[in-house]
PDB file of C-alpha atoms in Angstrom:
ATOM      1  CA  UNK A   1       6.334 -10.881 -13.385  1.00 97.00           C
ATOM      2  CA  UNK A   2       5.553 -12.259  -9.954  1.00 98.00           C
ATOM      3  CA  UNK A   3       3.783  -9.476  -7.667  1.00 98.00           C
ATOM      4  CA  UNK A   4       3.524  -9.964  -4.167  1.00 98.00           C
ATOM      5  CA  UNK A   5       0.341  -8.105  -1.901  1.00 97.00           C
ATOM      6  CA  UNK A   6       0.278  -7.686   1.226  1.00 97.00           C
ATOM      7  CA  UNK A   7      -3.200  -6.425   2.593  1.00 94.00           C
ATOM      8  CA  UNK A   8      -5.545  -7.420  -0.533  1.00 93.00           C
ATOM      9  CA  UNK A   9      -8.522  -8.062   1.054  1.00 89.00           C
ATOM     10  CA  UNK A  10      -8.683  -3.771   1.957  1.00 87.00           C
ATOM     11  CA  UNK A  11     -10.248  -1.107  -0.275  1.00 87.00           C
ATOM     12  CA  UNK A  12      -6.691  -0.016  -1.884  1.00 92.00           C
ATOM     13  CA  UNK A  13      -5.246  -3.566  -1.712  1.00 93.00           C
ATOM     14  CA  UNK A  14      -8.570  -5.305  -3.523  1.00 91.00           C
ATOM     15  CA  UNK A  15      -8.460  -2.961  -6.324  1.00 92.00           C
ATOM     16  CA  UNK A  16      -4.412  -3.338  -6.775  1.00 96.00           C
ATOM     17  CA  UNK A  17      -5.357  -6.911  -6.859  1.00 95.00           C
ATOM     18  CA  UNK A  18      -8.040  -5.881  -9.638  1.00 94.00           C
ATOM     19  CA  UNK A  19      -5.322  -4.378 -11.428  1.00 96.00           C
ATOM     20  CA  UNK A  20      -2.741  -7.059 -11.273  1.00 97.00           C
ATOM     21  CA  UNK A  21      -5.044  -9.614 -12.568  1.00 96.00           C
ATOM     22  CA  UNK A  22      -6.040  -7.403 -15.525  1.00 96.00           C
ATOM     23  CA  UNK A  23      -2.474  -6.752 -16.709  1.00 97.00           C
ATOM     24  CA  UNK A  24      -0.995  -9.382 -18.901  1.00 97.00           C
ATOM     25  CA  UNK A  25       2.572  -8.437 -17.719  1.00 97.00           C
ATOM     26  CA  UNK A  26       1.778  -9.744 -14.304  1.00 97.00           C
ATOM     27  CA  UNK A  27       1.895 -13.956 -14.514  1.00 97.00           C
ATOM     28  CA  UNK A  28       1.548 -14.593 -10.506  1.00 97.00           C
ATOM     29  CA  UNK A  29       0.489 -12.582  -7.785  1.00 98.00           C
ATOM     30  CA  UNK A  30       0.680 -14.149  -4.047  1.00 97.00           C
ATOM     31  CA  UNK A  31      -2.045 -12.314  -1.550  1.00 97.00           C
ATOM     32  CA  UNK A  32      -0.355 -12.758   2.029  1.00 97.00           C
ATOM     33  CA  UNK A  33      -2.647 -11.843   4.813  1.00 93.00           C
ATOM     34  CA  UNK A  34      -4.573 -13.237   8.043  1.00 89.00           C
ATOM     35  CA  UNK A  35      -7.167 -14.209   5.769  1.00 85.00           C
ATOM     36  CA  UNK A  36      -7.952 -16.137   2.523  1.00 82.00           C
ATOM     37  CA  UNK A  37      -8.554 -13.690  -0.243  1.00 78.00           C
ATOM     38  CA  UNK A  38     -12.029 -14.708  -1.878  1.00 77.00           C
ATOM     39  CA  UNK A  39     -10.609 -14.222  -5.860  1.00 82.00           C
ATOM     40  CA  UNK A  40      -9.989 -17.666  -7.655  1.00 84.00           C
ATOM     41  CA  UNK A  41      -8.641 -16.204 -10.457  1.00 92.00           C
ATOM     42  CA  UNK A  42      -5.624 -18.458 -11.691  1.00 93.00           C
ATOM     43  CA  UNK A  43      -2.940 -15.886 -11.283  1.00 96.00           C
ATOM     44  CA  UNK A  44      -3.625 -15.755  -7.736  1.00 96.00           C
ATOM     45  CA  UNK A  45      -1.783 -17.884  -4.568  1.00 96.00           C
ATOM     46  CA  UNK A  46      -3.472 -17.202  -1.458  1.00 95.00           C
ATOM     47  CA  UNK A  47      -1.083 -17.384   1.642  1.00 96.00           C
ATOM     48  CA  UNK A  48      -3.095 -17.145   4.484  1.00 95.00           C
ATOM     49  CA  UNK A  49      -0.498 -16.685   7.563  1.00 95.00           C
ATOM     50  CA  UNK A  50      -1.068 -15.950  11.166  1.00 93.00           C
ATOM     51  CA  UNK A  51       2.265 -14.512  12.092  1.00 96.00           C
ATOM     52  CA  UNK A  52       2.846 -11.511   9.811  1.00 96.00           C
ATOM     53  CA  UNK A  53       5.942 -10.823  11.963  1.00 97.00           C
ATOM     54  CA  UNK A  54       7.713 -13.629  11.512  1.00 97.00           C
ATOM     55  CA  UNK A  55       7.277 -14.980   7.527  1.00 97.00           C
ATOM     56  CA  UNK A  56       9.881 -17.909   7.474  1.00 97.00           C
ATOM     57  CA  UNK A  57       7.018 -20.467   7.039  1.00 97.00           C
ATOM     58  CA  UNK A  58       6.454 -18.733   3.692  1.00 97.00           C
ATOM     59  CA  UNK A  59       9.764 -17.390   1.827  1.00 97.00           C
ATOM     60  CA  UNK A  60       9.282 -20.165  -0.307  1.00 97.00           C
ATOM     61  CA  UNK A  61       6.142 -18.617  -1.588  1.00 97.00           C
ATOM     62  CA  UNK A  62       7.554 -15.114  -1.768  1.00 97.00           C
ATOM     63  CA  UNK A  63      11.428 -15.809  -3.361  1.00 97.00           C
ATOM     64  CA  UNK A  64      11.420 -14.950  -6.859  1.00 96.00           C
ATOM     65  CA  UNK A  65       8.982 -11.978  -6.537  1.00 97.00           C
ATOM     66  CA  UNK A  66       9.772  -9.038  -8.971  1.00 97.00           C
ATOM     67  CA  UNK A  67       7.871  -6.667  -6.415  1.00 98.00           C
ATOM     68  CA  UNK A  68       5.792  -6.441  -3.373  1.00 98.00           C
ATOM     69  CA  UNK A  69       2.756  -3.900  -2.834  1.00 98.00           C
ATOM     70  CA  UNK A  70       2.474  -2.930   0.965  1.00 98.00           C
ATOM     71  CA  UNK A  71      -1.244  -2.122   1.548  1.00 96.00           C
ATOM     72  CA  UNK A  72      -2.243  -3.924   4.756  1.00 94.00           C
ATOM     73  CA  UNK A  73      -2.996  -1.099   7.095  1.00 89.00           C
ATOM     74  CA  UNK A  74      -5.330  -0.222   9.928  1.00 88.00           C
ATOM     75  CA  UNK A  75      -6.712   3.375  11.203  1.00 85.00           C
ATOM     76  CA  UNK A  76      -5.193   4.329  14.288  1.00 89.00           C
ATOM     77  CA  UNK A  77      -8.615   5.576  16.027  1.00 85.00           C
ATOM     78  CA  UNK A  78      -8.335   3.772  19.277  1.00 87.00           C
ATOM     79  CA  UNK A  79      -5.677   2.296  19.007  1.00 93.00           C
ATOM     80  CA  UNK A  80      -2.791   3.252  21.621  1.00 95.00           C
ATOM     81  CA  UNK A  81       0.780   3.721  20.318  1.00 95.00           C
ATOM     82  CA  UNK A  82       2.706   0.437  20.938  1.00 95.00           C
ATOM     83  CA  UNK A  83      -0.521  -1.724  19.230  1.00 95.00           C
ATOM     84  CA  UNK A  84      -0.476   0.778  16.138  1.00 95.00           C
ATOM     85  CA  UNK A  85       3.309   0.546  15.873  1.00 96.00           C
ATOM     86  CA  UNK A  86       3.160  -3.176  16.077  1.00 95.00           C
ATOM     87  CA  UNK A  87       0.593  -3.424  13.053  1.00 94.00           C
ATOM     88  CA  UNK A  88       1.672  -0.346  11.169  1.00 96.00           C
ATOM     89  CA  UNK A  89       5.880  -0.675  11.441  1.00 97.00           C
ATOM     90  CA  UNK A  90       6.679  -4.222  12.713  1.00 97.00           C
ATOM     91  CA  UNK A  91       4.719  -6.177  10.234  1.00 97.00           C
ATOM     92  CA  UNK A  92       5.749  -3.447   7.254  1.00 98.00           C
ATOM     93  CA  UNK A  93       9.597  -4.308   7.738  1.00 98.00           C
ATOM     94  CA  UNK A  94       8.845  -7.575   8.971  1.00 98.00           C
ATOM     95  CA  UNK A  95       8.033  -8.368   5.024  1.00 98.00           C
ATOM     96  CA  UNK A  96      10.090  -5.694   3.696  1.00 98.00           C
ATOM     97  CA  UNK A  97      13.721  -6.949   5.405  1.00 98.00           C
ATOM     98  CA  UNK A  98      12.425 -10.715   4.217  1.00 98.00           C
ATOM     99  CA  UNK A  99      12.112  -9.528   0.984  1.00 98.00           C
ATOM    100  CA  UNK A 100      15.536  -7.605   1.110  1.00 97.00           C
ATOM    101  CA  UNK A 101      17.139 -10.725   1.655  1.00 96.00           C
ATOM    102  CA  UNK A 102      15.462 -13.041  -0.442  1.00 97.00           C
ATOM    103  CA  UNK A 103      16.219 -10.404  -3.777  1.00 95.00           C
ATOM    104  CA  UNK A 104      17.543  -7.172  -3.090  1.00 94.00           C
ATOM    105  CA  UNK A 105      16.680  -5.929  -6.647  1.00 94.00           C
ATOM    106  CA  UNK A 106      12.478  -6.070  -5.372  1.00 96.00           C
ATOM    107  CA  UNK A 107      10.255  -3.205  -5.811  1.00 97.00           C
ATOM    108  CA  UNK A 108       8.863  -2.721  -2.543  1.00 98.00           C
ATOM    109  CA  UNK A 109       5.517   0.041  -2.989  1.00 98.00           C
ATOM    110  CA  UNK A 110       4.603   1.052   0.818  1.00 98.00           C
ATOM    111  CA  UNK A 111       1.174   2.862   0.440  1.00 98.00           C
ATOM    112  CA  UNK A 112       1.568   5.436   3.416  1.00 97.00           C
ATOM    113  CA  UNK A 113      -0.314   9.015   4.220  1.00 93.00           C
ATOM    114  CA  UNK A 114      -0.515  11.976   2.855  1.00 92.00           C
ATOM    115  CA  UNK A 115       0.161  13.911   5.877  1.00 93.00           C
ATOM    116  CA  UNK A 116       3.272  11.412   7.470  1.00 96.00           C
ATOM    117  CA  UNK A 117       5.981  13.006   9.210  1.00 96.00           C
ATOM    118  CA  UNK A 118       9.279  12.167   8.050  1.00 95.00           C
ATOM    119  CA  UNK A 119      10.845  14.321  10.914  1.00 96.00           C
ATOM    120  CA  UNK A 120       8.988  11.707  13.301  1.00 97.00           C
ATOM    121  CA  UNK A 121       8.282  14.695  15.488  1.00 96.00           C
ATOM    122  CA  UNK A 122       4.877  15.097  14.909  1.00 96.00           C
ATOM    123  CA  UNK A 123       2.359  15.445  17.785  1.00 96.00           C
ATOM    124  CA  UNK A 124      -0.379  12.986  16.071  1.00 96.00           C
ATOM    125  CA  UNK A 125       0.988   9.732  16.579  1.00 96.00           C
ATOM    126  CA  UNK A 126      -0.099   8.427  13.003  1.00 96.00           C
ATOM    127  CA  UNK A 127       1.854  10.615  11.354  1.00 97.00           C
ATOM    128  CA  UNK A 128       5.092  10.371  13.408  1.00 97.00           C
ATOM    129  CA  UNK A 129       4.797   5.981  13.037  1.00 97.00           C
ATOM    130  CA  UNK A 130       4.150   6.513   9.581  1.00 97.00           C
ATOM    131  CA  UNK A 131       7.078   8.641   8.957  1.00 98.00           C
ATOM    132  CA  UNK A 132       8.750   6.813  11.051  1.00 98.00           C
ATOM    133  CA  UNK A 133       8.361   3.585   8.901  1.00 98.00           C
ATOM    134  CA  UNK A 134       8.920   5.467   5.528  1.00 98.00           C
ATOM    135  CA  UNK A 135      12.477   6.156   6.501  1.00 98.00           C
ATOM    136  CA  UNK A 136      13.222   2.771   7.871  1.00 98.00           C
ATOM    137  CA  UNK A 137      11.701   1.417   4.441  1.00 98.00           C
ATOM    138  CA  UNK A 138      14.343   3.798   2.458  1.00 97.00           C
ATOM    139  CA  UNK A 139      17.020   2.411   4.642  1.00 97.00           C
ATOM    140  CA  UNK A 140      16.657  -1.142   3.328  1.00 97.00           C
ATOM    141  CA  UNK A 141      18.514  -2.751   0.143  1.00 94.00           C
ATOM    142  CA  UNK A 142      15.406  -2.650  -1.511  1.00 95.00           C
ATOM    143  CA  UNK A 143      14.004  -0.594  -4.596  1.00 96.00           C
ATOM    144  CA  UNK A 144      11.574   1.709  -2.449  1.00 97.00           C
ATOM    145  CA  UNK A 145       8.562   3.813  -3.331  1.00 98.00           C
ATOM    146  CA  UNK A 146       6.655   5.367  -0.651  1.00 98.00           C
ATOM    147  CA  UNK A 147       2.732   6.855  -2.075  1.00 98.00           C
ATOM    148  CA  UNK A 148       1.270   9.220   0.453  1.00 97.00           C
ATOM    149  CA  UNK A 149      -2.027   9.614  -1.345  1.00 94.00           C
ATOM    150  CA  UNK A 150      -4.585  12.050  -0.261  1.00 89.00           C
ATOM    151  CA  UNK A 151      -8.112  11.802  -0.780  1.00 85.00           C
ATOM    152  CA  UNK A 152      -8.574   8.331  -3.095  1.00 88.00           C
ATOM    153  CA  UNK A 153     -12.365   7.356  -4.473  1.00 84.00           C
ATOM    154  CA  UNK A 154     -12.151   3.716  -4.097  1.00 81.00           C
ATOM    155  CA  UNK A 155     -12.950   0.884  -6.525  1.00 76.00           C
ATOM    156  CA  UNK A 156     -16.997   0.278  -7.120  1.00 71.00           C
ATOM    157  CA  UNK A 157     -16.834  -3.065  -5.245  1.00 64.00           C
ATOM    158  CA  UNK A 158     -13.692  -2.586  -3.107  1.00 58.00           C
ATOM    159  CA  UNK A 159     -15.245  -0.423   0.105  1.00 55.00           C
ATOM    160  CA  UNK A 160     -13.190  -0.146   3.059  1.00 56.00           C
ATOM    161  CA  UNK A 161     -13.408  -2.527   5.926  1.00 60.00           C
ATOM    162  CA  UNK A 162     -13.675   0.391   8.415  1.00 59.00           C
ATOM    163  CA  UNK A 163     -17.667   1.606   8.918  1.00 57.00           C
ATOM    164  CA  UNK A 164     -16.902   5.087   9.478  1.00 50.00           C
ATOM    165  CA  UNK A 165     -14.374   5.453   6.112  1.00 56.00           C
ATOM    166  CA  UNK A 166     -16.799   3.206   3.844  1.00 60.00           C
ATOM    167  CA  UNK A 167     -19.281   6.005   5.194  1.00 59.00           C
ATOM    168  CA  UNK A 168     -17.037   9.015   4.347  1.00 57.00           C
ATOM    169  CA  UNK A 169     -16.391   7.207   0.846  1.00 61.00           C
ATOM    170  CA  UNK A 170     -20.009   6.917   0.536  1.00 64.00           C
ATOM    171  CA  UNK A 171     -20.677  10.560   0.521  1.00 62.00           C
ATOM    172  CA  UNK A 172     -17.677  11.798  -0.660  1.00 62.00           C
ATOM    173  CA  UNK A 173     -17.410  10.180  -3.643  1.00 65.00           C
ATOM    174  CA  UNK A 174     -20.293  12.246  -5.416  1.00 69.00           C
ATOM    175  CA  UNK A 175     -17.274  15.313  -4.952  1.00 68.00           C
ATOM    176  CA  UNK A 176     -14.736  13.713  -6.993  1.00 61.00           C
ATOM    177  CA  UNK A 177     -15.063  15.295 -10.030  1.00 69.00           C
ATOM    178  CA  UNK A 178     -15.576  18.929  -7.633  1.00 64.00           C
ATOM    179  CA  UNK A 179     -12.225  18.143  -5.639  1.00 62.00           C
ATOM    180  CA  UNK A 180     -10.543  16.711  -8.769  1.00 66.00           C
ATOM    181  CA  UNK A 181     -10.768  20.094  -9.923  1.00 69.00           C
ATOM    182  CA  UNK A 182     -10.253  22.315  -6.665  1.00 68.00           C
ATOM    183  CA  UNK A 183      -7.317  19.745  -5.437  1.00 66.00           C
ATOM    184  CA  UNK A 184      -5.451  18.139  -8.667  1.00 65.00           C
ATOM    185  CA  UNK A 185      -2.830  17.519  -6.393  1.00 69.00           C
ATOM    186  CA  UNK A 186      -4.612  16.019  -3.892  1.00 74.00           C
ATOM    187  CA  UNK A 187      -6.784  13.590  -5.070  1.00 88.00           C
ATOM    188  CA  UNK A 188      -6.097   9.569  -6.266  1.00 92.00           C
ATOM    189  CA  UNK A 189      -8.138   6.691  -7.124  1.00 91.00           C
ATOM    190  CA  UNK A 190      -7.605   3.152  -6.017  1.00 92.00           C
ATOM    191  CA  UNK A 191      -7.128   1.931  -9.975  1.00 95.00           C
ATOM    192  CA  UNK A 192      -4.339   4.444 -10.187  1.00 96.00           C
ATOM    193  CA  UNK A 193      -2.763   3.203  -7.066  1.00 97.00           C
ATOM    194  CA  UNK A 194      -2.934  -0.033  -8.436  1.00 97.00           C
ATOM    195  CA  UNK A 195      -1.520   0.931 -12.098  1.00 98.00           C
ATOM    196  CA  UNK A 196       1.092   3.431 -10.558  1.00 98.00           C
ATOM    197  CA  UNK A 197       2.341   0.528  -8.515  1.00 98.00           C
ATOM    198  CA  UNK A 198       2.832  -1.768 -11.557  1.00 98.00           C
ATOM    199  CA  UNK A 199       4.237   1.248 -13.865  1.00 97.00           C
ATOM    200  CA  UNK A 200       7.460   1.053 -11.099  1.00 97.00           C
ATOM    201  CA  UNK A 201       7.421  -2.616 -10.835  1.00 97.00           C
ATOM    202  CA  UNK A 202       7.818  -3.042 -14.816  1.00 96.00           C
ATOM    203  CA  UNK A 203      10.180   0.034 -15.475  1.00 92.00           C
ATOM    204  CA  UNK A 204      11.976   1.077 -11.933  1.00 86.00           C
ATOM    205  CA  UNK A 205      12.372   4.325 -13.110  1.00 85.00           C
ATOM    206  CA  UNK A 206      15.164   6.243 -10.912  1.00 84.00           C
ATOM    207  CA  UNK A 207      13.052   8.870 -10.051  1.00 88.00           C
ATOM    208  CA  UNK A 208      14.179  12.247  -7.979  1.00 88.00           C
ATOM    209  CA  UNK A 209      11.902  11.503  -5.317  1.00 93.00           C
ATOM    210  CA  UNK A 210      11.188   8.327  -3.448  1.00 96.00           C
ATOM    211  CA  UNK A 211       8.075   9.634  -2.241  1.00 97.00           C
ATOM    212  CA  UNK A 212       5.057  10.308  -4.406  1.00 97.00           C
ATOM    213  CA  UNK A 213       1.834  12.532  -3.802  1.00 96.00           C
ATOM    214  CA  UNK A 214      -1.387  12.036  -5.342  1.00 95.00           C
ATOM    215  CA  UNK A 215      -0.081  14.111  -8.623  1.00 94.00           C
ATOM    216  CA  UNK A 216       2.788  11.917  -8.431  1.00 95.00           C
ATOM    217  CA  UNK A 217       1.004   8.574  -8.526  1.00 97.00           C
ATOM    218  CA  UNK A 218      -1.306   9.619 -11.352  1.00 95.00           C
ATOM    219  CA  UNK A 219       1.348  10.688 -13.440  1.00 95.00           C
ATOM    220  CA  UNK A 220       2.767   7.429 -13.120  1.00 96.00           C
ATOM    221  CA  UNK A 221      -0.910   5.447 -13.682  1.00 96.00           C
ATOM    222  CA  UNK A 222      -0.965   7.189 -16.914  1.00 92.00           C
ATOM    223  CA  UNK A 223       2.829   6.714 -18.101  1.00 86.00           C
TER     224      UNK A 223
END
């Protein structure tokens, strides 16, 4: 299979990368981003592109992709609403409607929020662009899964870019086990993002629901 990743130099997208590289069903992955990806594994081909909203230069690199995992993402502290919609919704279906057209039958794995609002009436902006960009996403000739994971203990060696979330992780991740137990439902870990996400792109099950919860995505991790 050829896997496409946008956003694998992040906490989620590094250790989907992990996971990619470590399953022998997975020949190529291609890491697109604003930045070289430091792996050399073999597998990988690093597209470093400036323009995430306009891929042209680099449909060569991602036709023939069996699916694309959608983790680039930024937090929306600070940010005002047009910026956050630019990064979180125009460069999302800016890959997503390239990738409808280049194979229609890709699995496209959007790694959202927990607490997005598909109504897009929401009062917290987040939510409302998020949910916003979830129903676009399901609106495309594309196999969609949307993961709205809660709480996720991240990778040892794949810390978020952000200070105050690598600080959260930090002390949070001593809980795990505590809110593994309290929240089952509510709690993820970047490996099971990662094997979730390959679990659709090998069987592209026709599942009720296009949109997965924590419980969700590590029932599928396990499957």
């Amino acid at each position: 299979m050829k896997v496409v990743i946008f956003g694998a130099t992040g906490m989620v997208g590094n250790s989907v990368l992990c996971e990619c590289l470590d399953d022998p069903r997975i020949d190529t992955v291609v890491t697109v981003g604003r930045n070289a990806s430091i792996t050399t594994d073999a597998k990988v081909i690093g597209v470093v592109h400036r323009d995430l909203l306009n891929l042209t230069a680099v449909e060569a690199d991602l036709a023939g992709s069996d699916a694309c995992f959608f983790c680039l993402g930024v937090s929306s502290a600070g940010m005002d609403e047009p910026d956050y919609t630019r990064v979180t919704r125009d460069i999302t279906l800016s890959a997503a409607t390239t990738l409808s057209r280049l194979n229609a039958q890709t699995v496209f794995v959007y790694v959202s929020g927990e607490s997005a609002d598909s109504t897009e009436t929401s009062r917290t902006m987040w939510k409302r662009v998020r949910g916003g960009v979830e129903n676009a996403l399901l609106m495309l000739p594309l196999n969609v899964y949307i993961f709205r994971p809660g709480f996720i203990r991240p990778r040892p060696g794949s810390p978020s870019k952000t200070w105050w979330y690598k600080a959260f992780y930090k002390m949070s991740v001593p809980l795990y086990p505590l809110l593994k137990r309290m929240l089952p439902g509510s709690v993820t870990t970047s490996e099971n993002i990662g094997k979730a996400m390959i679990t659709l792109a090998v069987n592209t099950p026709d599942l009720p629901d296009r949109v997965l919860h924590s419980d969700g995505i590590n029932a599928l991790a396990s499957a």
